[in-house]
């Protein structure tokens, strides 16, 4: 009986998450006539596809690490401010909004500011004679994803990491100081070990966030499908007869495997981090 | 969306479940007042006359179209014209989807009121989706060359563009060859409309580069090499050009269908359309009726509408070359001003055959990603 309250939510998850996921993956194991085949899964070994997985992983990893470090530094700076103060509230609110600022609007914001005819680009070119795109237009290629992705990674880091920072008790710092420890000792021997699981867990969450981002990349990159979500786009909408829709299911399976590994690691780290948050 | 009356809907459901044939005199869905089953009609004569077809379509009152952007080949005016002339509401869904997604929509919406009635498809998708089509021969059937139609009318070529270079004349001189685009003044400026492994227009762009650079269509490598050179020169712009990026100046040179580049002029007055001298690359789009069309009579009337003089001229007005152009030219029904504005059909035109398209797709799947990396 005590499970009754969970039923609506469980049903919701089943209908809108579990069933579509299973159906999507199932399409990866059949051909267009619906007969069982492993051909689509074999497609995952294609060098182009493997390359896109590698690109997805390094772009997500890089933006997770940079976003994580910048976000964590911001959190450290914030702990100096009053918990209920204006600054804290403004940063909190801004982070919540910006963490969700993605997709086509984010892409167009970048096109309008640092596109070839963008405000900043033209200003730099005319005023300082700096050409952002001397070596080609990187904004619309793989490296161009890094900056836009950081725009939502840093705020997300603030949202997930700030509670962990707030869990550091003032008494611990005082105790360390009383026993003659410098502030460096406190950070190295006490704060860092306590924060490490939360920090790594947050990094994994950021990784997953970037790994599954599609709309921002789709709006910026038209040529080549350098990351996995764009490969899936290609498989689904190709009108030149070049690819088969069913390989999209196999690609989704590949993405889910990566995500499952990341999420399993995340939950392990969360369990360790929870020890200090009681 | 207007709902069908419950009675008719239940009748249709009964037919679907028990395979009952609709009895004459009933006005269940798909049956015209005079007892004609619109879903199996293969010409206007099957309705008795063209007027009977119009009456049957008007009784349905609605038509669902898909993947027709208003700025593409004059579709805004073509849809408006159909509504004004016949008093039938046109529901235009998902204007920006690809041909492949049109067929997916027919699959996903099968049996529903919102399923597409008619398709406008690229050739690759049309050829592999013939199971979805209903055969129909329009009144102007004899005007359409045999190579431009499936013999029973499952699909019929409707219009083609010529691959052209749209450019901002405030910034650039008119390009006279592809090699012009490799010059340093074009740094970071040349975009292709879509990804050739996904989009028909971009595929045609690589085809155009192939023939323009002296290659032949049985090997698209020549075209891929050109884009490789373009990318190495730092001139290839890999963002997806849209009317918005053109208006903003972000994509000052776009390789695309002539009708898109001509259509852009309404929004961007300095936009010019350059068709390169020499061999031109064309590729017809195809009109087809969904075999499971929720409005079978309206779908057939739309087919008649598309191949009427009026709409064929509307295509021409937008810079697309309609399939009946030669016949209309002979009959003197062609809009002469529009033909002149569209630049006339080039002397020498080529398009990839099915085999060439397949070979090109295989090549692009492996070689195109290398161009960008």
XYZ file of C-alpha atoms in Angstrom:
651
model
C 0.000 0.000 0.000
C 2.805 2.430 0.741
C 3.802 2.315 -2.941
C 0.421 3.668 -4.006
C 1.572 7.269 -3.815
C 4.368 6.555 -6.278
C 2.085 5.042 -8.901
C 1.290 8.207 -10.897
C 4.950 9.127 -11.139
C 5.959 5.579 -12.000
C 3.336 5.483 -14.755
C 4.553 8.819 -16.086
C 8.140 7.610 -16.216
C 7.048 4.378 -17.849
C 4.979 6.015 -20.579
C 7.196 8.975 -21.367
C 10.664 7.629 -20.638
C 10.992 3.869 -20.345
C 8.718 2.783 -23.200
C 10.060 5.287 -25.781
C 13.633 4.370 -24.829
C 12.993 0.661 -25.254
C 11.165 1.250 -28.555
C 13.974 3.456 -29.863
C 16.609 0.872 -29.014
C 14.473 -1.924 -30.451
C 14.503 -0.221 -33.868
C 18.273 -0.643 -33.823
C 17.884 -4.429 -33.952
C 15.552 -4.687 -36.941
C 15.858 -3.730 -40.578
C 13.244 -1.768 -42.511
C 11.102 -4.893 -42.993
C 11.108 -5.586 -39.247
C 13.299 -8.692 -39.315
C 15.963 -9.118 -36.666
C 19.430 -7.980 -37.698
C 22.700 -7.015 -36.063
C 23.751 -4.898 -39.030
C 22.744 -1.594 -37.432
C 24.708 -2.378 -34.302
C 27.689 -3.358 -36.438
C 27.411 0.166 -37.876
C 28.709 1.399 -34.505
C 32.142 0.088 -35.519
C 32.252 2.358 -38.575
C 35.263 4.706 -38.306
C 33.106 7.787 -38.904
C 30.690 6.745 -36.146
C 33.505 5.843 -33.758
C 35.040 9.223 -34.517
C 31.789 10.970 -33.634
C 31.613 9.084 -30.321
C 35.170 10.131 -29.568
C 34.370 13.763 -30.487
C 31.240 13.709 -28.320
C 33.232 12.315 -25.406
C 36.095 14.797 -25.597
C 33.912 17.856 -26.152
C 31.673 16.811 -23.258
C 34.691 15.978 -21.085
C 36.497 19.212 -21.839
C 33.471 21.438 -21.260
C 32.655 19.488 -18.080
C 36.154 20.027 -16.671
C 36.422 23.719 -17.636
C 32.829 24.384 -16.586
C 33.347 22.424 -13.379
C 36.501 24.286 -12.361
C 35.056 27.722 -13.192
C 31.772 26.871 -11.475
C 33.556 25.554 -8.387
C 35.695 28.721 -8.144
C 32.514 30.772 -8.374
C 31.044 28.688 -5.534
C 34.145 29.231 -3.392
C 33.860 32.972 -3.979
C 30.173 32.841 -3.101
C 30.707 31.113 0.231
C 32.227 34.386 1.407
C 28.908 36.146 0.836
C 25.914 36.127 3.162
C 23.825 32.940 2.678
C 20.542 34.838 2.359
C 22.145 37.941 0.811
C 21.309 39.700 -2.435
C 24.448 38.536 -4.254
C 23.804 34.895 -3.459
C 20.172 35.152 -4.541
C 21.024 36.898 -7.802
C 23.693 34.327 -8.730
C 21.340 31.507 -7.780
C 18.518 32.862 -9.920
C 20.807 33.669 -12.841
C 22.331 30.189 -12.719
C 18.938 28.527 -12.746
C 17.946 30.480 -15.843
C 21.249 30.208 -17.718
C 21.613 26.486 -17.079
C 18.481 26.097 -19.212
C 19.584 28.594 -21.852
C 20.487 26.290 -24.704
C 19.419 25.197 -28.135
C 18.665 27.472 -31.046
C 18.475 30.670 -28.982
C 21.927 30.088 -27.515
C 23.309 29.274 -30.968
C 21.795 32.407 -32.466
C 23.048 34.511 -29.563
C 26.551 33.374 -30.511
C 25.968 33.902 -34.226
C 24.801 37.450 -33.486
C 27.745 38.271 -31.223
C 30.742 36.334 -32.530
C 29.489 35.164 -35.920
C 31.322 36.438 -38.989
C 29.098 39.506 -39.087
C 28.595 39.411 -35.311
C 28.758 42.520 -33.170
C 31.937 41.564 -31.304
C 33.687 40.159 -34.367
C 33.116 43.304 -36.406
C 34.144 45.511 -33.488
C 37.413 43.605 -32.982
C 38.103 43.618 -36.704
C 37.470 47.326 -37.188
C 38.801 48.744 -33.934
C 41.705 46.446 -33.048
C 42.366 44.706 -36.353
C 41.937 41.304 -34.715
C 40.467 38.670 -37.006
C 38.744 35.950 -34.992
C 38.411 33.780 -38.074
C 41.828 34.113 -39.723
C 42.204 30.315 -39.773
C 38.688 29.445 -40.904
C 35.313 29.810 -39.303
C 35.735 27.616 -36.208
C 32.431 28.704 -34.669
C 30.564 26.432 -37.082
C 32.866 23.468 -36.577
C 33.582 21.204 -33.646
C 35.721 23.665 -31.597
C 32.898 26.184 -31.917
C 30.778 24.079 -29.575
C 33.077 24.593 -26.591
C 32.221 28.202 -25.831
C 28.422 27.873 -26.200
C 28.448 24.682 -24.119
C 30.353 26.458 -21.311
C 27.498 28.936 -21.237
C 25.221 26.330 -19.746
C 27.871 24.182 -18.022
C 29.139 26.842 -15.587
C 25.675 27.781 -14.228
C 24.742 24.105 -13.912
C 27.909 23.532 -11.872
C 26.930 26.385 -9.549
C 23.490 24.856 -9.026
C 24.729 21.358 -8.215
C 27.950 22.217 -6.384
C 26.893 25.119 -4.184
C 24.929 22.895 -1.741
C 28.058 20.782 -1.228
C 30.102 23.904 -0.505
C 27.483 25.043 1.963
C 27.850 21.677 3.702
C 31.360 22.647 4.850
C 30.947 23.541 8.508
C 32.611 26.625 9.900
C 33.589 24.589 13.019
C 35.934 22.459 10.902
C 37.849 25.504 9.689
C 37.965 26.855 13.228
C 39.135 23.543 14.639
C 41.910 23.367 12.060
C 42.980 26.924 12.855
C 42.937 26.227 16.615
C 45.246 23.266 16.092
C 47.684 25.515 14.229
C 46.805 24.597 10.659
C 47.116 27.219 7.940
C 44.219 27.840 5.592
C 46.108 25.890 2.924
C 46.319 22.901 5.261
C 42.603 23.171 5.931
C 41.777 23.107 2.211
C 44.204 20.309 1.445
C 43.512 18.003 4.395
C 39.855 18.692 5.205
C 37.792 20.571 2.640
C 39.202 18.973 -0.520
C 38.735 15.345 0.586
C 35.190 16.093 1.752
C 34.285 17.941 -1.448
C 36.003 15.550 -3.852
C 33.129 13.080 -4.331
C 30.629 15.913 -4.867
C 32.971 17.652 -7.272
C 33.599 14.536 -9.347
C 29.895 13.701 -9.263
C 29.056 17.171 -10.533
C 31.623 16.752 -13.325
C 29.894 13.563 -14.428
C 26.539 15.316 -14.447
C 28.009 18.099 -16.584
C 29.491 15.501 -18.894
C 26.103 13.846 -19.338
C 24.504 17.237 -19.909
C 26.850 18.112 -22.775
C 26.893 14.585 -24.170
C 23.149 14.634 -24.778
C 22.924 18.224 -26.065
C 21.619 18.374 -29.589
C 19.838 21.574 -30.541
C 22.765 23.961 -29.982
C 25.041 21.850 -32.157
C 22.371 21.321 -34.798
C 21.870 25.061 -35.175
C 25.604 25.784 -35.416
C 26.947 22.857 -37.426
C 25.549 21.943 -40.793
C 28.438 20.186 -42.516
C 29.531 16.817 -41.240
C 28.026 15.108 -38.235
C 30.932 15.359 -35.843
C 29.051 14.392 -32.681
C 26.685 11.487 -32.036
C 23.410 13.458 -31.752
C 24.137 14.911 -35.206
C 24.807 11.397 -36.520
C 21.344 10.430 -35.257
C 19.884 13.460 -37.003
C 21.550 12.349 -40.224
C 20.210 8.818 -39.904
C 16.665 10.022 -39.283
C 16.188 12.835 -41.775
C 18.502 11.948 -44.662
C 16.534 12.374 -47.880
C 19.309 11.426 -50.251
C 18.843 7.721 -49.578
C 22.298 7.701 -48.012
C 21.469 6.176 -44.655
C 18.945 4.030 -42.893
C 16.718 5.280 -40.109
C 17.276 2.104 -38.115
C 20.919 2.908 -37.473
C 19.600 5.756 -35.307
C 18.380 3.142 -32.837
C 21.835 1.580 -32.678
C 23.447 5.009 -32.196
C 20.992 5.714 -29.376
C 21.979 2.407 -27.816
C 25.628 3.474 -27.938
C 24.783 6.778 -26.274
C 22.741 5.052 -23.590
C 25.643 2.710 -22.795
C 27.944 5.700 -22.261
C 25.286 7.409 -20.139
C 24.665 4.309 -18.008
C 28.385 4.069 -17.202
C 28.490 7.764 -16.303
C 25.345 7.635 -14.192
C 26.473 4.494 -12.337
C 29.730 6.270 -11.454
C 27.707 9.324 -10.420
C 25.515 7.395 -8.016
C 28.551 5.696 -6.450
C 30.163 9.092 -5.859
C 26.922 10.507 -4.496
C 26.840 7.702 -1.939
C 30.343 8.656 -0.784
C 29.505 12.344 -0.731
C 26.371 11.742 1.303
C 28.459 10.624 4.282
C 29.359 14.238 4.997
C 25.956 15.717 4.331
C 24.026 14.187 7.221
C -9.323 20.950 -37.458
C -12.948 20.240 -38.079
C -14.045 16.912 -36.729
C -15.941 14.544 -38.909
C -19.450 13.884 -37.686
C -19.474 10.983 -35.293
C -21.711 8.876 -37.530
C -19.382 9.079 -40.485
C -16.399 8.399 -38.252
C -18.011 5.308 -36.791
C -18.964 4.150 -40.260
C -15.375 4.547 -41.329
C -14.278 2.631 -38.261
C -16.719 -0.161 -39.057
C -15.379 -0.326 -42.587
C -11.873 -0.508 -41.222
C -12.657 -3.214 -38.691
C -14.993 -5.472 -40.625
C -13.846 -4.696 -44.128
C -17.373 -3.639 -45.007
C -17.687 -1.938 -48.325
C -19.516 1.335 -48.134
C -22.986 0.979 -49.574
C -24.018 3.406 -52.264
C -25.993 6.429 -51.233
C -24.158 6.594 -47.907
C -21.836 9.554 -47.497
C -19.171 7.790 -45.517
C -15.653 9.088 -45.770
C -13.907 8.531 -49.079
C -17.064 8.122 -51.075
C -18.339 10.951 -53.207
C -22.026 11.754 -53.347
C -22.434 9.811 -56.579
C -21.002 6.658 -55.067
C -17.431 6.992 -56.425
C -14.704 5.773 -54.108
C -12.245 8.641 -54.299
C -9.444 6.603 -52.744
C -9.254 4.324 -55.774
C -9.888 6.933 -58.471
C -6.997 7.112 -60.932
C -8.186 10.061 -63.001
C -10.816 12.803 -63.035
C -12.910 10.620 -65.364
C -13.364 8.099 -62.557
C -15.407 10.750 -60.767
C -17.554 11.225 -63.877
C -16.021 14.597 -64.701
C -13.601 17.178 -63.377
C -16.512 19.113 -61.870
C -17.588 16.001 -59.982
C -14.022 15.709 -58.619
C -14.203 19.333 -57.460
C -17.558 18.674 -55.792
C -16.199 15.592 -54.019
C -13.156 17.520 -52.824
C -15.299 20.399 -51.608
C -17.463 17.933 -49.693
C -14.301 16.868 -47.840
C -13.492 20.537 -47.320
C -9.891 20.099 -46.196
C -6.460 19.134 -47.493
C -3.341 18.302 -45.490
C -0.004 19.210 -47.027
C 3.420 18.765 -45.469
C 6.962 20.063 -45.982
C 5.980 23.062 -48.129
C 7.794 26.215 -46.928
C 5.936 29.318 -48.136
C 9.157 30.742 -49.544
C 10.049 27.565 -51.446
C 9.146 27.518 -55.160
C 6.210 29.876 -54.552
C 4.286 27.427 -52.359
C 2.786 30.275 -50.330
C 0.946 31.525 -53.445
C 0.153 28.000 -54.669
C -1.560 27.073 -51.387
C -3.382 30.408 -51.246
C -4.550 29.988 -54.841
C -5.976 26.538 -54.137
C -7.898 27.836 -51.112
C -9.274 30.813 -53.039
C -10.254 28.875 -56.123
C -11.922 25.862 -54.532
C -12.825 27.078 -51.033
C -10.969 24.161 -49.437
C -8.952 24.736 -46.266
C -5.304 23.744 -46.618
C -3.595 22.592 -43.416
C 0.122 23.028 -43.955
C 2.141 21.019 -41.414
C 5.886 21.014 -40.647
C 7.037 23.174 -43.571
C 10.740 22.638 -42.918
C 11.007 18.842 -42.687
C 12.899 16.674 -45.159
C 11.458 14.256 -47.699
C 12.315 11.312 -45.458
C 10.319 12.885 -42.639
C 7.270 13.261 -44.908
C 7.127 9.497 -45.286
C 7.689 9.044 -41.538
C 4.744 11.383 -40.917
C 2.565 9.264 -43.214
C 3.599 6.222 -41.181
C 3.098 7.810 -37.777
C -0.248 9.441 -38.602
C -1.689 6.566 -40.615
C -5.472 6.409 -40.281
C -5.723 9.824 -38.633
C -7.370 12.984 -39.933
C -4.056 14.807 -39.752
C -2.070 12.471 -42.013
C -0.606 14.150 -45.117
C -2.778 13.874 -48.246
C -0.033 14.646 -50.739
C 3.757 14.580 -50.835
C 6.403 16.758 -52.443
C 9.511 14.571 -52.463
C 13.073 14.364 -53.616
C 13.734 11.591 -56.120
C 15.699 9.237 -53.859
C 12.904 9.082 -51.291
C 10.156 8.926 -53.952
C 11.707 5.902 -55.651
C 11.990 3.892 -52.464
C 8.551 4.838 -51.088
C 6.242 3.888 -53.980
C 4.221 1.617 -51.649
C 2.894 4.749 -49.997
C 1.510 6.284 -53.187
C -1.802 6.026 -55.016
C -1.638 6.082 -58.836
C -3.319 9.053 -60.483
C -3.169 10.567 -63.952
C -3.912 14.278 -64.194
C -5.780 15.849 -67.119
C -2.545 17.289 -68.486
C -0.896 13.834 -68.348
C 0.037 13.780 -72.056
C 1.983 17.032 -71.726
C 4.395 15.437 -69.278
C 7.377 13.669 -70.904
C 7.510 9.918 -70.242
C 10.820 10.127 -68.389
C 9.258 12.576 -65.914
C 6.538 10.285 -64.586
C 5.892 6.792 -63.265
C 3.762 5.108 -65.959
C 0.691 4.601 -63.762
C 1.093 8.016 -62.095
C 2.395 6.869 -58.697
C 4.727 9.862 -58.808
C 5.115 12.669 -61.293
C 7.941 15.194 -61.593
C 6.538 18.609 -60.746
C 9.362 21.170 -60.952
C 13.118 21.474 -60.857
C 15.591 24.127 -59.949
C 19.045 24.656 -61.337
C 21.932 24.591 -58.901
C 23.099 28.172 -58.607
C 25.230 30.475 -56.510
C 23.334 33.102 -54.557
C 25.531 35.985 -53.462
C 25.333 39.415 -51.892
C 26.061 41.805 -54.768
C 27.029 44.554 -52.315
C 30.063 42.516 -51.338
C 30.992 40.427 -54.345
C 31.248 40.515 -58.108
C 29.218 37.880 -59.922
C 31.168 34.591 -59.823
C 31.764 33.182 -63.307
C 33.242 29.842 -62.267
C 33.583 27.769 -59.120
C 37.292 28.546 -59.006
C 36.377 32.193 -58.361
C 35.047 31.070 -54.987
C 38.514 29.877 -53.951
C 39.849 33.460 -53.948
C 40.778 35.179 -50.683
C 37.945 37.726 -50.951
C 35.558 34.842 -50.258
C 37.220 33.931 -46.938
C 34.693 32.262 -44.638
C 31.822 33.186 -46.938
C 30.645 30.213 -49.006
C 27.860 28.077 -47.537
C 26.098 25.023 -48.927
C 22.391 24.614 -48.174
C 22.539 21.563 -45.925
C 24.687 18.495 -45.563
C 24.992 16.428 -48.761
C 24.664 13.178 -46.832
C 21.263 14.368 -45.584
C 19.740 17.043 -47.803
C 18.829 16.820 -51.471
C 19.770 20.425 -52.238
C 23.267 19.986 -50.791
C 23.686 16.676 -52.630
C 22.864 18.534 -55.850
C 25.459 21.154 -54.877
C 28.171 18.514 -54.856
C 26.771 17.187 -58.161
C 27.009 20.668 -59.634
C 30.617 21.025 -58.424
C 31.382 17.652 -60.027
C 30.189 18.610 -63.517
C 31.445 22.186 -63.285
C 34.945 20.944 -62.454
C 34.970 18.656 -65.462
C 34.097 15.418 -63.667
C 31.286 13.040 -64.516
C 28.333 12.104 -62.332
C 29.380 8.471 -61.969
C 32.071 9.730 -59.604
C 31.202 12.580 -57.226
C 34.812 12.631 -55.974
C 35.519 15.616 -58.239
C 32.829 17.606 -56.416
C 34.025 16.461 -52.993
C 37.553 17.543 -53.952
C 36.295 21.011 -54.830
C 34.726 21.443 -51.400
C 37.926 20.100 -49.859
C 39.833 22.863 -51.688
C 37.220 25.393 -50.601
C 37.621 24.285 -46.987
C 41.428 24.282 -47.168
C 41.301 27.830 -48.515
C 39.319 28.783 -45.395
C 36.337 29.835 -47.514
C 33.858 27.058 -46.727
C 31.284 28.205 -44.190
C 29.808 25.200 -42.397
C 26.714 26.788 -40.883
C 23.272 25.945 -42.254
C 22.141 28.922 -44.351
C 18.570 30.100 -43.723
C 16.697 33.205 -44.898
C 17.628 34.669 -41.485
C 21.383 34.119 -41.843
C 21.276 35.542 -45.382
C 19.344 38.625 -44.264
C 21.801 39.130 -41.405
C 24.792 38.829 -43.733
C 26.230 35.789 -41.964
C 26.069 33.643 -45.113
C 26.945 36.027 -47.978
C 27.341 33.266 -50.600
C 25.008 30.248 -50.717
C 25.070 27.305 -53.114
C 21.421 26.307 -53.478
C 18.528 25.832 -55.901
C 17.945 28.814 -58.168
C 14.340 29.119 -56.952
C 15.517 29.553 -53.360
C 18.089 32.142 -54.344
C 15.548 34.023 -56.474
C 12.995 33.761 -53.659
C 15.489 35.358 -51.264
C 15.535 38.559 -53.337
C 12.187 39.619 -51.899
C 13.790 39.801 -48.473
C 17.332 40.779 -49.411
C 17.317 43.165 -52.407
C 21.087 42.909 -52.935
C 20.879 39.111 -53.282
C 21.704 37.884 -56.768
C 21.379 34.504 -58.422
C 24.258 33.291 -60.593
C 23.873 30.175 -62.732
C 27.340 29.235 -63.916
C 27.918 28.843 -67.656
C 28.469 25.313 -68.935
C 26.657 22.235 -67.714
C 23.845 22.874 -65.248
C 22.779 20.402 -62.550
C 19.033 19.900 -62.207
C 16.929 17.523 -60.158
C 13.185 17.278 -60.328
C 11.023 17.046 -57.242
C 8.055 14.672 -57.318
C 4.359 15.035 -56.538
C 2.537 12.010 -55.161
C -0.752 11.187 -53.439
C -0.721 9.389 -50.091
C -2.492 6.025 -50.603
C -4.003 6.453 -47.121
C -4.970 10.092 -47.656
C -7.664 11.190 -45.191
C -9.053 13.475 -47.950
C -8.670 11.355 -51.086
C -10.699 13.582 -53.390
C -9.013 16.791 -52.245
C -5.639 15.079 -52.704
C -6.518 14.309 -56.337
C -7.786 17.828 -56.916
C -4.466 19.152 -55.534
C -2.674 16.925 -58.041
C -4.744 18.463 -60.865
C -3.991 21.908 -59.424
C -0.212 21.334 -59.335
C -0.129 20.373 -63.023
C -2.492 23.127 -64.192
C -1.135 25.999 -66.328
C -1.751 28.362 -63.445
C 0.490 26.591 -60.919
C 3.123 25.605 -63.457
C 3.454 29.343 -64.139
C 3.567 30.070 -60.396
C 6.554 27.709 -60.104
C 8.210 29.527 -62.977
C 7.586 32.883 -61.328
C 9.675 31.704 -58.365
C 12.507 30.583 -60.628
C 11.661 26.876 -60.589
C 11.234 25.160 -63.946
C 7.888 23.310 -64.160
C 7.706 19.907 -65.822
C 5.237 21.042 -68.515
C 7.418 23.980 -69.544
C 8.197 22.661 -73.026
C 4.557 21.798 -73.782
C 3.288 25.119 -72.461
C 5.938 26.975 -74.429
C 4.619 25.300 -77.561
C 0.993 26.010 -76.656
C 1.825 29.633 -75.856
C 0.464 29.388 -72.308
C 3.770 30.030 -70.607
C 4.310 33.255 -68.656
C 6.989 34.842 -70.866
C 8.148 37.409 -68.302
C 8.609 34.759 -65.656
C 10.560 32.576 -68.057
C 12.885 35.449 -68.841
C 13.333 36.301 -65.174
C 14.166 32.672 -64.425
C 16.905 32.925 -67.014
C 15.462 30.307 -69.350
C 16.278 26.651 -69.057
C 20.034 26.109 -69.596
C 21.080 24.443 -72.841
C 22.920 21.575 -71.265
C 21.510 20.031 -68.085
C 22.319 16.837 -66.232
C 20.958 14.964 -63.249
C 22.255 11.892 -61.426
C 20.607 8.587 -62.318
C 19.483 6.195 -59.580
C 22.716 4.176 -59.873
C 24.845 7.320 -59.849
C 22.959 8.601 -56.808
C 23.571 5.355 -54.935
C 27.265 5.377 -55.763
C 27.499 9.034 -54.747
C 25.750 8.342 -51.437
C 28.242 5.609 -50.601
C 31.136 7.869 -51.508
C 29.772 10.827 -49.523
C 29.153 8.706 -46.427
C 32.864 8.007 -46.112
C 34.492 10.969 -47.887
C 32.355 13.956 -46.850
C 33.249 13.828 -43.128
C 36.933 14.071 -44.137
C 36.307 17.358 -45.937
C 35.405 19.058 -42.681
C 37.806 17.430 -40.248
